[in-house]
GROMACS .gro file of N, CA, C and O in nm:
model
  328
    1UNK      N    1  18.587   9.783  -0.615
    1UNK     CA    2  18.515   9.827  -0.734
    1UNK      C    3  18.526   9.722  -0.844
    1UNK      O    4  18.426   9.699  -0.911
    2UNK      N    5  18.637   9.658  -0.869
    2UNK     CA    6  18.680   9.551  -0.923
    2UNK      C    7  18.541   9.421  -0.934
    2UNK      O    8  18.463   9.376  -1.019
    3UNK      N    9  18.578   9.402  -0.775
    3UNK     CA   10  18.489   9.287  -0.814
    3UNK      C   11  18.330   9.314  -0.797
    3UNK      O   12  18.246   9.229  -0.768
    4UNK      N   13  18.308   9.442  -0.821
    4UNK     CA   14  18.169   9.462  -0.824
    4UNK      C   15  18.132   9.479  -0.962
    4UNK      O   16  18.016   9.473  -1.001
    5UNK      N   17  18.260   9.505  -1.054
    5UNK     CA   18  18.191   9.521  -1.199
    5UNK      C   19  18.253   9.333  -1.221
    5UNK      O   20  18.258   9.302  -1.340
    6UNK      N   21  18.284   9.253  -1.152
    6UNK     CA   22  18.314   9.143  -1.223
    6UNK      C   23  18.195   9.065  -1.165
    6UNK      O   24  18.185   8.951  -1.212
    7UNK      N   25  18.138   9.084  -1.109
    7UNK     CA   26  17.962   9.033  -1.051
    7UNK      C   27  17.890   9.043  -1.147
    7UNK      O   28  17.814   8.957  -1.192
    8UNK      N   29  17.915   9.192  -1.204
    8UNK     CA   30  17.759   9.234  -1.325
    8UNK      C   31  17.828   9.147  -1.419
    8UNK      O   32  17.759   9.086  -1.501
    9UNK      N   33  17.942   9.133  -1.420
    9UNK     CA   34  18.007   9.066  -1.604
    9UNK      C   35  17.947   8.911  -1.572
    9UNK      O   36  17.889   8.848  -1.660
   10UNK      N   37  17.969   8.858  -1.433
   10UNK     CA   38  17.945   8.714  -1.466
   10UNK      C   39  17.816   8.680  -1.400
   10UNK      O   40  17.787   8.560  -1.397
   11UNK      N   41  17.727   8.772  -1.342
   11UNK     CA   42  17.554   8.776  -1.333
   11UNK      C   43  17.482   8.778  -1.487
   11UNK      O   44  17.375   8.725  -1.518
   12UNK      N   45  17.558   8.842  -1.558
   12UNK     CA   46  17.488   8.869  -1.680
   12UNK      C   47  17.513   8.729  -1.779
   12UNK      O   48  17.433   8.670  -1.851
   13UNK      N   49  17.623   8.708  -1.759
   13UNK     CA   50  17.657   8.600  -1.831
   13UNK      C   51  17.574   8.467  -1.790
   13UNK      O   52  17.554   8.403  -1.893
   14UNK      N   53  17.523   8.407  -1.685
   14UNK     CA   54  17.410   8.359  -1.597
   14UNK      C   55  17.310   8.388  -1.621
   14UNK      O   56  17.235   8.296  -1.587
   15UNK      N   57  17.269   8.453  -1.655
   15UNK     CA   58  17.131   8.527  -1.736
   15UNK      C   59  17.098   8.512  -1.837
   15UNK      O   60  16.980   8.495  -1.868
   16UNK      N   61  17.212   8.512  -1.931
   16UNK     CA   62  17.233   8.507  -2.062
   16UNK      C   63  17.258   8.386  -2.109
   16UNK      O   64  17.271   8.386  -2.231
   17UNK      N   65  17.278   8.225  -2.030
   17UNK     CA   66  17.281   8.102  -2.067
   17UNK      C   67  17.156   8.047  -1.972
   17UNK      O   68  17.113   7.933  -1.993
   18UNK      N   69  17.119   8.099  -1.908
   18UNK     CA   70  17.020   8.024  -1.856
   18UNK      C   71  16.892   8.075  -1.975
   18UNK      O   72  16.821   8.005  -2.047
   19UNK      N   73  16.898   8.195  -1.962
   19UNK     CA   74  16.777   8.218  -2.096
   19UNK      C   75  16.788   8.149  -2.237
   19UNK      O   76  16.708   8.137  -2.330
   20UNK      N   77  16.956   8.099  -2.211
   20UNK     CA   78  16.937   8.001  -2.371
   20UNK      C   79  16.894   7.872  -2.331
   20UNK      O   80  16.816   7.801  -2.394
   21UNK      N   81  16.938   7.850  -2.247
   21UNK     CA   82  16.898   7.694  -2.207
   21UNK      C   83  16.716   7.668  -2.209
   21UNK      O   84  16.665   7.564  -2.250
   22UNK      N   85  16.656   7.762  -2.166
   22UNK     CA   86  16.524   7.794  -2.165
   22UNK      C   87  16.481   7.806  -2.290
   22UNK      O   88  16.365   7.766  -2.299
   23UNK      N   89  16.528   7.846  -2.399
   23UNK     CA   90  16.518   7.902  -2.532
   23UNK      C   91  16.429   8.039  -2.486
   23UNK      O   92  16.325   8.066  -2.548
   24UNK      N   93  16.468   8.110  -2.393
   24UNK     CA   94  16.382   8.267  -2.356
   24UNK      C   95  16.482   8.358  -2.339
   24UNK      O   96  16.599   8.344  -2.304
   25UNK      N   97  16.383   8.506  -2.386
   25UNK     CA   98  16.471   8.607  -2.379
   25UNK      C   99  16.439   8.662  -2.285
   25UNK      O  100  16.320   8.680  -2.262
   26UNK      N  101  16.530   8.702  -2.206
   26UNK     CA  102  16.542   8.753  -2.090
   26UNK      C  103  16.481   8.931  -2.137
   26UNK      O  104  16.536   8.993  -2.228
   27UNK      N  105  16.367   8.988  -2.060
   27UNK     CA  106  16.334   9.123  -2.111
   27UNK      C  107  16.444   9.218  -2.016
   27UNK      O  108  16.495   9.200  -1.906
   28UNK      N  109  16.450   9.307  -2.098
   28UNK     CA  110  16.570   9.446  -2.006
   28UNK      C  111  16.691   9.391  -2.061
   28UNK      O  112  16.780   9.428  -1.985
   29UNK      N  113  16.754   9.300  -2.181
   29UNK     CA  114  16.853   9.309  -2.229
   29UNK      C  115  16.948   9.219  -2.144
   29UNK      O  116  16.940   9.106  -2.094
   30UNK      N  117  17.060   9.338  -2.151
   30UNK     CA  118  17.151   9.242  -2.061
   30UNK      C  119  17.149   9.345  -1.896
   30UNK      O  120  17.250   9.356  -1.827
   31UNK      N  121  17.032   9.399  -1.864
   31UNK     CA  122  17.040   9.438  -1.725
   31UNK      C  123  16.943   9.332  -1.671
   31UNK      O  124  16.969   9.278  -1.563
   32UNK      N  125  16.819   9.295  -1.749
   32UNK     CA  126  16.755   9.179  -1.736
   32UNK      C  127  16.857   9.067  -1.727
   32UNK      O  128  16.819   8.973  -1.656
   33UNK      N  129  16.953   9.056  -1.770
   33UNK     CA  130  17.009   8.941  -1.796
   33UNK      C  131  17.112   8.924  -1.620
   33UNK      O  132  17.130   8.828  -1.545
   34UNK      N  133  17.160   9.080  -1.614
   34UNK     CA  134  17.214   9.084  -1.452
   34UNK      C  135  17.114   9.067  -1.339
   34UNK      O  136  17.160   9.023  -1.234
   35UNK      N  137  16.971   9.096  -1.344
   35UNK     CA  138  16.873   9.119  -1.294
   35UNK      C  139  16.887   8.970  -1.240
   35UNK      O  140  16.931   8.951  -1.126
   36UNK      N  141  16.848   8.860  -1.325
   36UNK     CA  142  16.819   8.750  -1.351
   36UNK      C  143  16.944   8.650  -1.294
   36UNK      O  144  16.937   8.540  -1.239
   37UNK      N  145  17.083   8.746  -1.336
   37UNK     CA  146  17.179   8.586  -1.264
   37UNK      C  147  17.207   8.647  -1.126
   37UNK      O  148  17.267   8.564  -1.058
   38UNK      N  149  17.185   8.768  -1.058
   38UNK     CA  150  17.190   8.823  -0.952
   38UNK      C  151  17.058   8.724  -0.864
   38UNK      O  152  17.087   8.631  -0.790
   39UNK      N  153  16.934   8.761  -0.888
   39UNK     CA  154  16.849   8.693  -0.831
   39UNK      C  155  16.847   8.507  -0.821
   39UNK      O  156  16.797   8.446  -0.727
   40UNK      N  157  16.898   8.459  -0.912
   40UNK     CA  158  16.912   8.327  -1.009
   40UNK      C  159  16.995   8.285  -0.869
   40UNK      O  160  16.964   8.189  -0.798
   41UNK      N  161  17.100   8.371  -0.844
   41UNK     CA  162  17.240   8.341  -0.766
   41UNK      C  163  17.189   8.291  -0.628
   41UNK      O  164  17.222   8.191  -0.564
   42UNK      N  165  17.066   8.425  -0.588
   42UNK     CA  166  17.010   8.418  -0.472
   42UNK      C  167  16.976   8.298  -0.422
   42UNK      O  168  17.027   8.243  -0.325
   43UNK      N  169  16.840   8.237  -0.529
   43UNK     CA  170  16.770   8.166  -0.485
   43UNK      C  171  16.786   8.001  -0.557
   43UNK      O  172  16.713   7.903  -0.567
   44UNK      N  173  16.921   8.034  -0.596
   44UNK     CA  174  16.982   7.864  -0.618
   44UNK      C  175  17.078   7.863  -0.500
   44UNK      O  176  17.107   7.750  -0.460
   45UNK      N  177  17.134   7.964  -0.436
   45UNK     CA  178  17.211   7.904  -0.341
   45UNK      C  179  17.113   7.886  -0.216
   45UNK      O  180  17.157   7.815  -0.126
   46UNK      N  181  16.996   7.936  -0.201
   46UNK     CA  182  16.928   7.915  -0.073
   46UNK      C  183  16.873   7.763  -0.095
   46UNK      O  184  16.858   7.680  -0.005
   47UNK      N  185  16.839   7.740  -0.265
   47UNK     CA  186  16.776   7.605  -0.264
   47UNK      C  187  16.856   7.490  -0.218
   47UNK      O  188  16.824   7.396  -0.146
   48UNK      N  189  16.987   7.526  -0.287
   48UNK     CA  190  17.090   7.385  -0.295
   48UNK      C  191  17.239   7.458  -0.228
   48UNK      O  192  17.339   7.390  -0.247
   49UNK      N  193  17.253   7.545  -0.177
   49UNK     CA  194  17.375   7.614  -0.110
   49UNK      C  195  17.487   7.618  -0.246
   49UNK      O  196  17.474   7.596  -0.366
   50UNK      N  197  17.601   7.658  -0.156
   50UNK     CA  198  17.730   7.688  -0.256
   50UNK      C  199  17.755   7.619  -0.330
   50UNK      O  200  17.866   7.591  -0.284
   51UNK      N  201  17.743   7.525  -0.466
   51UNK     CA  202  17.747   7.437  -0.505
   51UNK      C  203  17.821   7.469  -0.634
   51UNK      O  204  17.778   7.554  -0.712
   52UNK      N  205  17.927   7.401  -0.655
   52UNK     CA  206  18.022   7.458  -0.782
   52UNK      C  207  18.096   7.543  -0.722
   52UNK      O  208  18.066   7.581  -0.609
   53UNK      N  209  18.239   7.603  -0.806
   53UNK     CA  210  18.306   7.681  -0.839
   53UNK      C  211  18.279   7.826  -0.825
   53UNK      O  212  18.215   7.891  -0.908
   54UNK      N  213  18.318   7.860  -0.747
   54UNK     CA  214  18.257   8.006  -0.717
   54UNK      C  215  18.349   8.124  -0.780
   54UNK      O  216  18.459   8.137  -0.727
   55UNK      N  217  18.327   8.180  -0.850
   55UNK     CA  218  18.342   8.269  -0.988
   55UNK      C  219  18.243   8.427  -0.990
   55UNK      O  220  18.129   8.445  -1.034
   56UNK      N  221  18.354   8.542  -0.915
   56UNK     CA  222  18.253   8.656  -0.872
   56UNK      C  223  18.201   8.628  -0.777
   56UNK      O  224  18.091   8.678  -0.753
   57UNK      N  225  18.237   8.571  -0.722
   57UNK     CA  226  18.075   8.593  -0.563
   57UNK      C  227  18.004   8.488  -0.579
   57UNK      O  228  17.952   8.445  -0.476
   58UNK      N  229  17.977   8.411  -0.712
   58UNK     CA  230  17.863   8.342  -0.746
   58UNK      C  231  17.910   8.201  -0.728
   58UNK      O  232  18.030   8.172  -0.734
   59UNK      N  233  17.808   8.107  -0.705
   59UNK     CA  234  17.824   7.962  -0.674
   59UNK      C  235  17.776   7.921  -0.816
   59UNK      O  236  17.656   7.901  -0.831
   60UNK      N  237  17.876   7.905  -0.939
   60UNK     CA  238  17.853   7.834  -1.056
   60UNK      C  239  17.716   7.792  -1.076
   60UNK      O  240  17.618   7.849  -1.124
   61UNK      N  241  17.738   7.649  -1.013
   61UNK     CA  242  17.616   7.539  -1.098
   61UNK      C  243  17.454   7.585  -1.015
   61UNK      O  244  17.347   7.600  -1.075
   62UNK      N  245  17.477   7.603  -0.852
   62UNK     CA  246  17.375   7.672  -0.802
   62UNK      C  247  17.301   7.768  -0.868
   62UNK      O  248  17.185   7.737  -0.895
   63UNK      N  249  17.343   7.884  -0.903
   63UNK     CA  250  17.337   8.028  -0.962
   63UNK      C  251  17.272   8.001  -1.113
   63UNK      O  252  17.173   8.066  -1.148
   64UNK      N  253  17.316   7.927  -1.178
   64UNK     CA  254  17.224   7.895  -1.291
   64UNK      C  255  17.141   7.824  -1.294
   64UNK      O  256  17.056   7.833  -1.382
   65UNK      N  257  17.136   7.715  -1.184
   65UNK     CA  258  16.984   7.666  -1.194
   65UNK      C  259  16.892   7.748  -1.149
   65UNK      O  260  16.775   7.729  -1.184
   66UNK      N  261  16.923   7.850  -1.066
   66UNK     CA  262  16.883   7.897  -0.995
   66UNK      C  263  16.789   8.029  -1.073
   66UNK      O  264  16.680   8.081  -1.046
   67UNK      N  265  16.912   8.056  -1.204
   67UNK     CA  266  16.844   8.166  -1.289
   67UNK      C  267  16.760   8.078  -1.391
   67UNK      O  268  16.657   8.119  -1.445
   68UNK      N  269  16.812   7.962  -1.409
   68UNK     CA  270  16.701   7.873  -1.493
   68UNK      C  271  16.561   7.890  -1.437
   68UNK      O  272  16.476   7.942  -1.509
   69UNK      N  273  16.528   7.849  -1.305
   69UNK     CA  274  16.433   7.848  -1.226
   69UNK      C  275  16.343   8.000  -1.215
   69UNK      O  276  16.221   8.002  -1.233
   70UNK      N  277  16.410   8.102  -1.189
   70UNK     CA  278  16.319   8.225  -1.190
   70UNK      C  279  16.294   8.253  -1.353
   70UNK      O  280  16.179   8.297  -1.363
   71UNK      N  281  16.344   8.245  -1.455
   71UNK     CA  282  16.258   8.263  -1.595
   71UNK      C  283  16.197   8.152  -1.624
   71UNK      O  284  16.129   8.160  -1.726
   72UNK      N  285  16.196   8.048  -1.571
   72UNK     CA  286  16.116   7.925  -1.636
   72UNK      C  287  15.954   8.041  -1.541
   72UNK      O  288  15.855   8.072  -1.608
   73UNK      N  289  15.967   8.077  -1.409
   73UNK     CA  290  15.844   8.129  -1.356
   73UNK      C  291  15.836   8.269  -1.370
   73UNK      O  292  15.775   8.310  -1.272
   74UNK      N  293  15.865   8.355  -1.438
   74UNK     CA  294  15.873   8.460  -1.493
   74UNK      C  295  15.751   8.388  -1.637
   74UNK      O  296  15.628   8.398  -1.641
   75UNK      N  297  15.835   8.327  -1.727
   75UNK     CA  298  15.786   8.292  -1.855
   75UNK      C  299  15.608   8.234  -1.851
   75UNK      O  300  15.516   8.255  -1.930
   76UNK      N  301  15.616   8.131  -1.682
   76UNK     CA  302  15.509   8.128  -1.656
   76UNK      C  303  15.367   8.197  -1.625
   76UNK      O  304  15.250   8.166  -1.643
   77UNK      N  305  15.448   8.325  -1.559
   77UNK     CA  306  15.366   8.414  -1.495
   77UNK      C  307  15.317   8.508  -1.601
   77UNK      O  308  15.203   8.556  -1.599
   78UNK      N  309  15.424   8.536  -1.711
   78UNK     CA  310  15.351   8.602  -1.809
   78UNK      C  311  15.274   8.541  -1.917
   78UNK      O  312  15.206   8.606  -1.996
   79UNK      N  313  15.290   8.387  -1.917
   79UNK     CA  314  15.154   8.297  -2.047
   79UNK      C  315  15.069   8.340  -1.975
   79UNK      O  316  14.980   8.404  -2.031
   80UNK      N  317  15.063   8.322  -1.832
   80UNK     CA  318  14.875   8.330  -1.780
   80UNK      C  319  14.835   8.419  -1.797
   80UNK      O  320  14.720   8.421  -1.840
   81UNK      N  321  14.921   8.569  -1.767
   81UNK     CA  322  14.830   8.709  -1.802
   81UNK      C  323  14.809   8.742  -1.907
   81UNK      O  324  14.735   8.835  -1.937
   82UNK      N  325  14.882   8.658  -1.998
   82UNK     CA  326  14.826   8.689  -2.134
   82UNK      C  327  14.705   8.632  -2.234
   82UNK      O  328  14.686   8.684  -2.344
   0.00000   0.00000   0.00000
């Protein structure tokens, strides 16, 4: 149970610097913000594997580019429909 609430603490936190690095706000707060370093986690470790310090489950430097990468195309997907 432990390390399932220390996933959401450091998914969110991943969420929450990658959306600064972006200068974007992550929508849904900070569940958006878990949403985002959960998925972020996914698809930076499939791009570039375990890479960094693994902290919660999560592969550091992977995991945030990784959440960099889905709001940079999030941010994208919503200029066009708008």
């Amino acid at each position: 149970m432990l390390s399932f609430i220390w996933s959401l603490i450091v998914g969110g936190v991943l969420g929450a610097i990658a959306g600064a690095i972006l200068g974007r706000d992550v929508p849904g707060g900070v569940i958006g913000n878990i949403i985002v370093g959960f998925i972020g986690s996914w698809v930076g470790t499939k791009l570039l594997g375990s890479f960094g310090p693994v902290i919660g489950g999560f592969p550091i430097i992977s995991a945030l580019i990784g959440a960099v990468i889905c709001i940079a195309i999030y941010s994208f997907i919503v200029k066009r429909m708008a």
